[in-house]
Tab-separated table of C-alpha atoms in Angstrom:
chain	number	residue	atom	x	y	z
A	1102	MET	CA	119.774	229.403	92.272
A	1103	THR	CA	123.559	229.493	92.225
A	1104	ASN	CA	125.704	228.094	89.500
A	1105	ALA	CA	126.724	225.202	91.865
A	1106	MET	CA	123.263	224.362	92.515
A	1107	VAL	CA	122.487	224.323	88.612
A	1108	GLU	CA	125.236	222.340	87.738
A	1109	ASN	CA	124.452	219.905	90.566
A	1110	SER	CA	120.733	219.576	89.460
A	1111	ARG	CA	121.896	218.986	85.860
A	1112	SER	CA	124.340	216.336	86.750
A	1113	MET	CA	121.759	214.275	88.041
A	1114	VAL	CA	120.323	213.632	84.620
A	1115	GLU	CA	123.543	213.694	82.447
A	1116	THR	CA	124.105	211.117	79.833
A	1117	PRO	CA	126.237	211.008	76.742
A	1118	GLU	CA	123.146	212.271	74.835
A	1119	THR	CA	122.502	215.191	77.187
A	1120	ARG	CA	126.140	216.225	76.893
A	1121	ARG	CA	125.877	216.144	73.180
A	1122	ASP	CA	122.780	218.320	73.296
A	1123	ASP	CA	124.451	220.744	75.697
A	1124	ALA	CA	127.525	220.904	73.653
A	1125	ARG	CA	125.430	221.715	70.622
A	1126	LEU	CA	124.030	224.834	72.381
A	1127	GLU	CA	127.295	226.013	73.528
A	1128	ASP	CA	128.644	225.881	70.072
A	1129	LEU	CA	125.777	228.468	69.445
A	1130	GLY	CA	127.199	230.460	72.304
A	1131	TYR	CA	124.202	229.601	74.610
A	1132	HIS	CA	124.656	228.183	77.964
A	1133	PRO	CA	121.963	225.444	78.964
A	1134	GLU	CA	120.730	225.517	82.482
A	1135	LEU	CA	117.655	223.327	82.487
A	1136	LYS	CA	117.500	219.455	83.256
A	1137	ARG	CA	116.738	217.170	80.209
A	1138	ALA	CA	113.842	215.242	81.676
A	1139	PHE	CA	111.919	214.623	78.506
A	1140	SER	CA	112.296	211.719	75.988
A	1141	ALA	CA	111.195	212.258	72.313
A	1142	TRP	CA	107.830	210.600	73.103
A	1143	GLU	CA	107.272	212.652	76.100
A	1144	THR	CA	107.966	215.796	73.899
A	1145	PHE	CA	105.386	214.921	71.462
A	1146	GLY	CA	103.116	214.084	74.273
A	1147	VAL	CA	103.418	217.586	75.749
A	1148	ALA	CA	102.485	219.148	72.336
A	1149	PHE	CA	99.672	216.692	71.562
A	1150	SER	CA	98.101	216.661	74.992
A	1151	ILE	CA	98.156	220.636	75.120
A	1152	MET	CA	96.184	220.533	71.944
A	1153	GLY	CA	93.981	217.665	73.411
A	1154	VAL	CA	92.006	217.345	70.453
A	1155	VAL	CA	88.595	216.102	71.815
A	1156	PRO	CA	88.755	218.669	74.844
A	1157	SER	CA	89.857	221.453	72.624
A	1158	ILE	CA	87.029	220.734	70.189
A	1159	ALA	CA	84.695	220.976	73.164
A	1160	SER	CA	86.263	224.089	74.096
A	1161	THR	CA	86.149	225.694	70.762
A	1162	ILE	CA	82.975	224.245	68.961
A	1163	PHE	CA	81.344	227.604	69.558
A	1164	TYR	CA	83.611	229.170	66.943
A	1165	ASN	CA	83.125	226.537	64.076
A	1166	LEU	CA	79.565	225.151	64.638
A	1167	PRO	CA	77.551	228.604	64.341
A	1168	TYR	CA	80.000	229.688	61.471
A	1169	GLY	CA	78.948	227.431	58.856
A	1170	GLY	CA	77.756	224.286	60.518
A	1171	PRO	CA	78.997	221.070	59.097
A	1172	VAL	CA	81.057	222.834	56.319
A	1173	GLY	CA	82.706	225.265	58.941
A	1174	MET	CA	83.608	222.425	61.361
A	1175	ILE	CA	85.151	219.931	58.954
A	1176	TRP	CA	86.491	221.906	56.070
A	1177	GLY	CA	87.751	224.869	58.095
A	1178	TRP	CA	89.466	222.516	60.478
A	1179	LEU	CA	91.122	220.518	57.422
A	1180	ILE	CA	92.171	223.717	55.507
A	1181	SER	CA	93.618	225.355	58.694
A	1182	SER	CA	95.526	222.347	59.463
A	1183	VAL	CA	97.219	222.096	56.062
A	1184	LEU	CA	98.301	225.843	56.334
A	1185	ILE	CA	99.505	225.261	59.940
A	1186	LEU	CA	101.573	222.366	58.896
A	1187	PHE	CA	103.693	224.598	56.498
A	1188	ILE	CA	104.409	227.066	59.518
A	1189	GLY	CA	105.283	223.841	61.741
A	1190	LEU	CA	107.611	222.599	58.849
A	1191	ALA	CA	109.486	226.191	58.782
A	1192	MET	CA	109.624	226.069	62.629
A	1193	GLY	CA	110.758	222.522	62.855
A	1194	GLU	CA	113.791	223.328	60.363
A	1195	LEU	CA	114.680	226.150	62.693
A	1196	ALA	CA	114.291	223.952	65.997
A	1197	SER	CA	116.658	221.331	64.320
A	1198	SER	CA	119.591	223.813	63.795
A	1199	MET	CA	119.042	225.772	66.784
A	1200	PRO	CA	117.333	223.669	69.517
A	1201	THR	CA	117.092	226.255	72.423
A	1202	SER	CA	114.318	227.014	74.677
A	1203	GLY	CA	114.798	230.760	73.726
A	1204	GLY	CA	113.264	229.705	70.492
A	1205	LEU	CA	111.757	232.424	68.362
A	1206	TYR	CA	113.382	235.320	69.859
A	1207	PHE	CA	116.948	233.501	69.953
A	1208	TRP	CA	116.337	232.794	66.181
A	1209	THR	CA	115.293	236.184	65.448
A	1210	HIS	CA	118.486	237.518	67.080
A	1211	ARG	CA	120.658	235.088	65.227
A	1212	LEU	CA	119.156	235.567	61.768
A	1213	SER	CA	118.347	239.340	61.870
A	1214	PRO	CA	120.548	242.132	60.532
A	1215	PRO	CA	122.985	243.097	63.148
A	1216	LYS	CA	121.442	246.795	63.141
A	1217	TYR	CA	117.940	245.524	64.006
A	1218	ARG	CA	118.461	242.186	65.742
A	1219	ASP	CA	118.151	243.539	69.329
A	1220	PHE	CA	115.012	245.416	68.746
A	1221	LEU	CA	113.520	242.498	66.671
A	1222	ALA	CA	114.497	239.934	69.198
A	1223	TRP	CA	112.904	242.041	72.027
A	1224	MET	CA	109.687	242.455	69.896
A	1225	VAL	CA	109.478	238.651	69.196
A	1226	GLY	CA	110.216	237.900	72.877
A	1227	TYR	CA	107.747	240.387	74.278
A	1228	ASN	CA	104.971	239.168	71.783
A	1229	SER	CA	105.730	235.548	72.618
A	1230	PHE	CA	105.432	236.362	76.425
A	1231	LEU	CA	101.899	237.893	75.747
A	1232	GLY	CA	100.866	234.922	73.676
A	1233	ASN	CA	102.039	232.414	76.258
A	1234	VAL	CA	100.069	234.459	79.078
A	1235	SER	CA	96.980	234.611	76.899
A	1236	ALA	CA	97.288	230.937	75.877
A	1237	VAL	CA	97.687	229.542	79.437
A	1238	SER	CA	94.681	231.857	80.475
A	1239	SER	CA	92.398	230.705	77.703
A	1240	LEU	CA	93.339	227.062	78.321
A	1241	ALA	CA	92.472	227.551	82.051
A	1242	TRP	CA	89.231	229.304	81.240
A	1243	ALA	CA	88.335	226.458	78.704
A	1244	CYS	CA	89.162	223.845	81.312
A	1245	SER	CA	86.835	225.714	83.994
A	1246	GLY	CA	83.899	225.867	81.342
A	1247	ILE	CA	84.201	222.008	80.758
A	1248	VAL	CA	83.973	221.461	84.582
A	1249	PHE	CA	80.994	223.511	84.867
A	1250	ALA	CA	79.441	221.679	81.775
A	1251	ALA	CA	79.902	218.401	83.777
A	1252	ALA	CA	77.863	220.007	86.564
A	1253	SER	CA	75.139	221.073	84.202
A	1254	LEU	CA	75.043	217.787	82.787
A	1255	ASN	CA	74.346	216.230	86.313
A	1256	ASN	CA	71.884	218.911	87.182
A	1257	SER	CA	70.185	220.713	84.349
A	1258	ASP	CA	69.133	223.504	86.754
A	1259	PHE	CA	72.738	224.391	87.666
A	1260	ALA	CA	73.988	227.686	86.571
A	1261	ALA	CA	77.512	228.689	87.694
A	1262	THR	CA	77.748	232.265	89.252
A	1263	ALA	CA	80.475	234.816	87.921
A	1264	ALA	CA	82.290	234.238	91.255
A	1265	GLN	CA	82.342	230.530	90.840
A	1266	GLN	CA	83.617	230.754	87.186
A	1267	PHE	CA	86.393	233.157	88.212
A	1268	GLY	CA	87.331	231.178	91.403
A	1269	LEU	CA	87.790	227.893	89.490
A	1270	TYR	CA	89.701	229.665	86.716
A	1271	VAL	CA	92.074	231.307	89.228
A	1272	GLY	CA	92.672	228.055	91.034
A	1273	ILE	CA	93.344	225.980	87.856
A	1274	LEU	CA	96.089	228.747	86.899
A	1275	ILE	CA	97.682	228.390	90.381
A	1276	ILE	CA	97.724	224.629	90.297
A	1277	CYS	CA	99.234	224.576	86.867
A	1278	GLY	CA	101.783	227.169	87.549
A	1279	ALA	CA	103.122	225.313	90.763
A	1280	PHE	CA	103.013	221.849	88.939
A	1281	CYS	CA	105.024	223.195	85.869
A	1282	ALA	CA	107.508	225.165	87.987
A	1283	TYR	CA	108.293	222.367	90.473
A	1284	GLY	CA	107.060	219.174	89.153
A	1285	THR	CA	109.250	218.892	85.664
A	1286	GLU	CA	109.887	215.028	86.118
A	1287	ILE	CA	106.210	214.351	87.201
A	1288	PHE	CA	105.076	216.497	84.336
A	1289	ALA	CA	107.103	214.540	81.896
A	1290	LYS	CA	105.634	211.255	83.191
A	1291	THR	CA	102.024	212.261	82.882
A	1292	GLN	CA	102.238	212.805	79.147
A	1293	THR	CA	101.839	209.254	78.317
A	1294	PRO	CA	98.700	208.774	80.296
A	1295	SER	CA	97.492	211.899	78.886
A	1296	VAL	CA	98.124	210.983	75.308
A	1297	ILE	CA	96.222	207.550	76.183
A	1298	LEU	CA	93.382	209.523	77.709
A	1299	ASN	CA	93.000	211.691	74.707
A	1300	VAL	CA	93.125	208.755	72.343
A	1301	ILE	CA	90.332	207.029	74.470
A	1302	LEU	CA	88.050	210.043	74.169
A	1303	ALA	CA	88.591	210.127	70.554
A	1304	LEU	CA	87.746	206.506	69.998
A	1305	VAL	CA	84.754	206.955	72.215
A	1306	THR	CA	83.619	209.600	69.975
A	1307	ILE	CA	84.613	207.968	66.534
A	1308	ILE	CA	83.141	204.626	67.361
A	1309	GLY	CA	80.656	205.120	70.060
A	1310	LEU	CA	78.621	208.224	68.648
A	1311	PRO	CA	77.744	206.417	65.384
A	1312	ILE	CA	76.692	203.344	67.195
A	1313	ALA	CA	74.513	205.154	69.719
A	1314	ARG	CA	72.990	207.361	67.005
A	1315	ARG	CA	72.818	204.716	64.314
A	1316	HIS	CA	69.119	205.334	63.545
A	1317	GLU	CA	69.288	209.027	63.607
A	1318	LEU	CA	72.345	209.642	61.292
A	1319	ASN	CA	72.477	212.728	58.926
A	1320	THR	CA	72.853	212.304	55.295
A	1321	ALA	CA	76.209	212.495	53.729
A	1322	SER	CA	75.397	215.647	51.803
A	1323	PHE	CA	74.447	217.384	54.875
A	1324	THR	CA	77.365	216.014	56.783
A	1325	PHE	CA	79.954	217.287	54.328
A	1326	GLY	CA	78.154	219.858	52.497
A	1327	GLY	CA	75.612	221.407	54.844
A	1328	PHE	CA	76.373	225.180	55.337
A	1329	VAL	CA	74.476	226.863	58.266
A	1330	ASN	CA	75.317	230.414	59.047
A	1331	LEU	CA	73.881	231.361	62.479
A	1332	THR	CA	75.593	234.771	62.487
A	1333	SER	CA	75.159	238.061	60.963
A	1334	TRP	CA	78.328	237.835	59.143
A	1335	PRO	CA	78.475	237.213	55.274
A	1336	SER	CA	78.773	233.445	54.522
A	1337	GLY	CA	82.307	233.731	53.161
A	1338	TRP	CA	83.466	235.672	56.264
A	1339	ALA	CA	81.696	233.373	58.609
A	1340	PHE	CA	83.289	230.292	57.048
A	1341	LEU	CA	86.819	232.039	57.473
A	1342	LEU	CA	86.034	232.761	61.185
A	1343	SER	CA	85.488	228.849	61.702
A	1344	PHE	CA	89.347	228.750	61.294
A	1345	LEU	CA	89.387	230.158	64.890
A	1346	ALA	CA	88.746	226.668	66.395
A	1347	PRO	CA	91.628	224.881	64.733
A	1348	VAL	CA	94.062	227.706	64.935
A	1349	TRP	CA	93.402	227.987	68.804
A	1350	THR	CA	93.893	224.289	69.144
A	1351	ILE	CA	96.753	223.244	66.756
A	1352	CYS	CA	98.958	226.431	67.051
A	1353	SER	CA	99.924	225.401	70.548
A	1354	PHE	CA	102.579	223.128	68.796
A	1355	ASP	CA	105.218	225.660	69.300
A	1356	CYS	CA	105.230	224.520	73.122
A	1357	ALA	CA	107.524	221.925	71.957
A	1358	VAL	CA	110.260	224.559	71.130
A	1359	SER	CA	110.146	225.815	74.711
A	1360	LEU	CA	111.049	222.270	75.915
A	1361	SER	CA	114.187	222.308	73.620
A	1362	GLU	CA	116.609	222.461	76.813
A	1363	GLU	CA	114.548	219.826	78.646
A	1364	ALA	CA	114.379	217.257	75.811
A	1365	THR	CA	116.864	214.656	75.106
A	1366	ASN	CA	118.170	214.677	71.525
A	1367	ALA	CA	116.402	217.964	71.040
A	1368	ALA	CA	117.602	218.571	67.421
A	1369	THR	CA	115.613	215.642	66.350
A	1370	ALA	CA	112.965	215.211	69.174
A	1371	VAL	CA	111.471	218.880	68.925
A	1372	PRO	CA	111.059	218.958	65.128
A	1373	GLN	CA	109.424	215.509	65.184
A	1374	ALA	CA	107.164	216.610	67.999
A	1375	ILE	CA	106.138	219.542	65.989
A	1376	VAL	CA	105.251	218.175	62.838
A	1377	GLY	CA	103.766	214.971	64.424
A	1378	ALA	CA	101.520	216.975	66.709
A	1379	ILE	CA	100.190	219.218	63.949
A	1380	GLY	CA	99.749	215.992	61.375
A	1381	SER	CA	97.971	213.893	64.127
A	1382	ALA	CA	95.773	216.777	65.479
A	1383	GLY	CA	94.854	217.831	61.913
A	1384	ILE	CA	93.741	214.183	60.894
A	1385	LEU	CA	92.179	213.285	64.181
A	1386	GLY	CA	90.208	216.411	64.391
A	1387	THR	CA	88.919	216.282	60.942
A	1388	VAL	CA	87.675	212.702	61.597
A	1389	ILE	CA	86.239	213.654	64.916
A	1390	LEU	CA	84.434	216.541	63.454
A	1391	ILE	CA	83.031	214.326	60.521
A	1392	ILE	CA	81.647	212.045	63.211
A	1393	LEU	CA	80.111	214.910	65.164
A	1394	ALA	CA	78.468	216.329	61.864
A	1395	LEU	CA	77.121	212.975	61.107
A	1396	THR	CA	75.431	212.210	64.582
A	1397	MET	CA	74.600	215.591	65.867
A	1398	GLY	CA	71.120	216.011	64.156
A	1399	PRO	CA	70.115	218.444	61.510
A	1400	ASP	CA	69.070	221.284	63.648
A	1401	VAL	CA	72.272	223.119	64.220
A	1402	ALA	CA	70.525	226.164	65.868
A	1403	ALA	CA	69.129	223.824	68.387
A	1404	ILE	CA	72.459	222.298	69.344
A	1405	ASN	CA	74.130	225.638	69.413
A	1406	ASP	CA	71.672	227.421	71.459
A	1407	ASP	CA	70.754	224.660	74.052
A	1408	ALA	CA	70.482	225.718	77.718
A	1409	LEU	CA	73.115	223.240	78.633
A	1410	GLY	CA	75.571	225.720	77.196
A	1411	GLN	CA	78.133	223.168	75.600
A	1412	PRO	CA	77.546	221.826	72.083
A	1413	LEU	CA	79.501	218.850	72.383
A	1414	ALA	CA	78.059	217.955	75.812
A	1415	TYR	CA	74.595	218.312	74.221
A	1416	ILE	CA	75.550	215.838	71.332
A	1417	TYR	CA	76.855	213.212	73.990
A	1418	LEU	CA	73.809	213.673	75.946
A	1419	GLN	CA	71.720	212.780	72.989
A	1420	ALA	CA	73.627	209.718	72.288
A	1421	PHE	CA	74.577	208.240	75.608
A	1422	GLY	CA	72.105	209.716	77.979
A	1423	GLN	CA	72.772	211.580	81.213
A	1424	LYS	CA	74.997	208.819	83.171
A	1425	GLY	CA	76.979	207.895	79.993
A	1426	SER	CA	77.645	211.376	78.842
A	1427	LEU	CA	78.597	212.240	82.563
A	1428	VAL	CA	81.219	209.557	82.692
A	1429	ILE	CA	82.708	210.699	79.410
A	1430	TRP	CA	82.653	214.261	80.284
A	1431	SER	CA	84.612	213.461	83.566
A	1432	PHE	CA	87.288	212.173	81.656
A	1433	MET	CA	87.146	214.998	79.491
A	1434	CYS	CA	87.697	217.295	82.423
A	1435	ILE	CA	90.740	215.216	83.296
A	1436	ALA	CA	92.094	215.344	79.895
A	1437	ARG	CA	91.812	219.032	79.478
A	1438	GLU	CA	93.582	219.582	82.949
A	1439	LEU	CA	96.539	217.403	81.878
């Protein structure tokens, strides 16, 4: 794209606020080139919807249910959320002072000793690239798993082949790549419905599951203190491995930094999005996992090893039956894709 085309595309969305944001970057010696199409709410929405607490719990419950049962699920999530919040606060401070889409490697270059800044910035940028590649790939793979779980809910005899799994995974990657590259404004507008859908799924889980399972609830002592280690790891190490689920989910908050050049009033909107997304995901995830531990029944091994292959889908199936759980899971697929 030529400079004239870039300037023309940017001028279509120029406002006093965007001009002020761009001037701030130019003071840092950084020439902005992206259109600012995201409001503060939409910037938060991107971080929150990528976390997608309920769909992410569905995708990662394999990494906390067998590593401590209710204790690993609830306390592993809560402790990790608090620790991640400290990282988010530090990153929010940097995003406020240097709101660039260059993010980590730009900050590293500006703050490192002159002798090492080029190498360190390159290292951070390269590792950030690898992290983004693996993160997007894992999200697509998680989405494909949720879609196939819906097929298993509909037909208990269904078992996806390796070719079907890989084909859907690649298809999701291609669709998401094209959408993010060429549909920036549409992508921004989908964040509000995405947040709403994630909140609805959370409410269905928080309110619906206890009502549906009201006669089969676990005890408070099991819900908050039941420790079940289904692995060969020592109990202490198994509990630490339960941190994998919240770390995978909540650590995507840094996507807000990548939107710094596309957000209006970025110096405020991006830090708010970072801290707000971590806080809301931490609290909401803890509440949801408490509900799951309360309603899932006492046999953790049966839930983890069920032929359905998806513990959260199994819990929904026990509570809402096939048709009800299939409806909920269909919206889960949409939320994970958004």
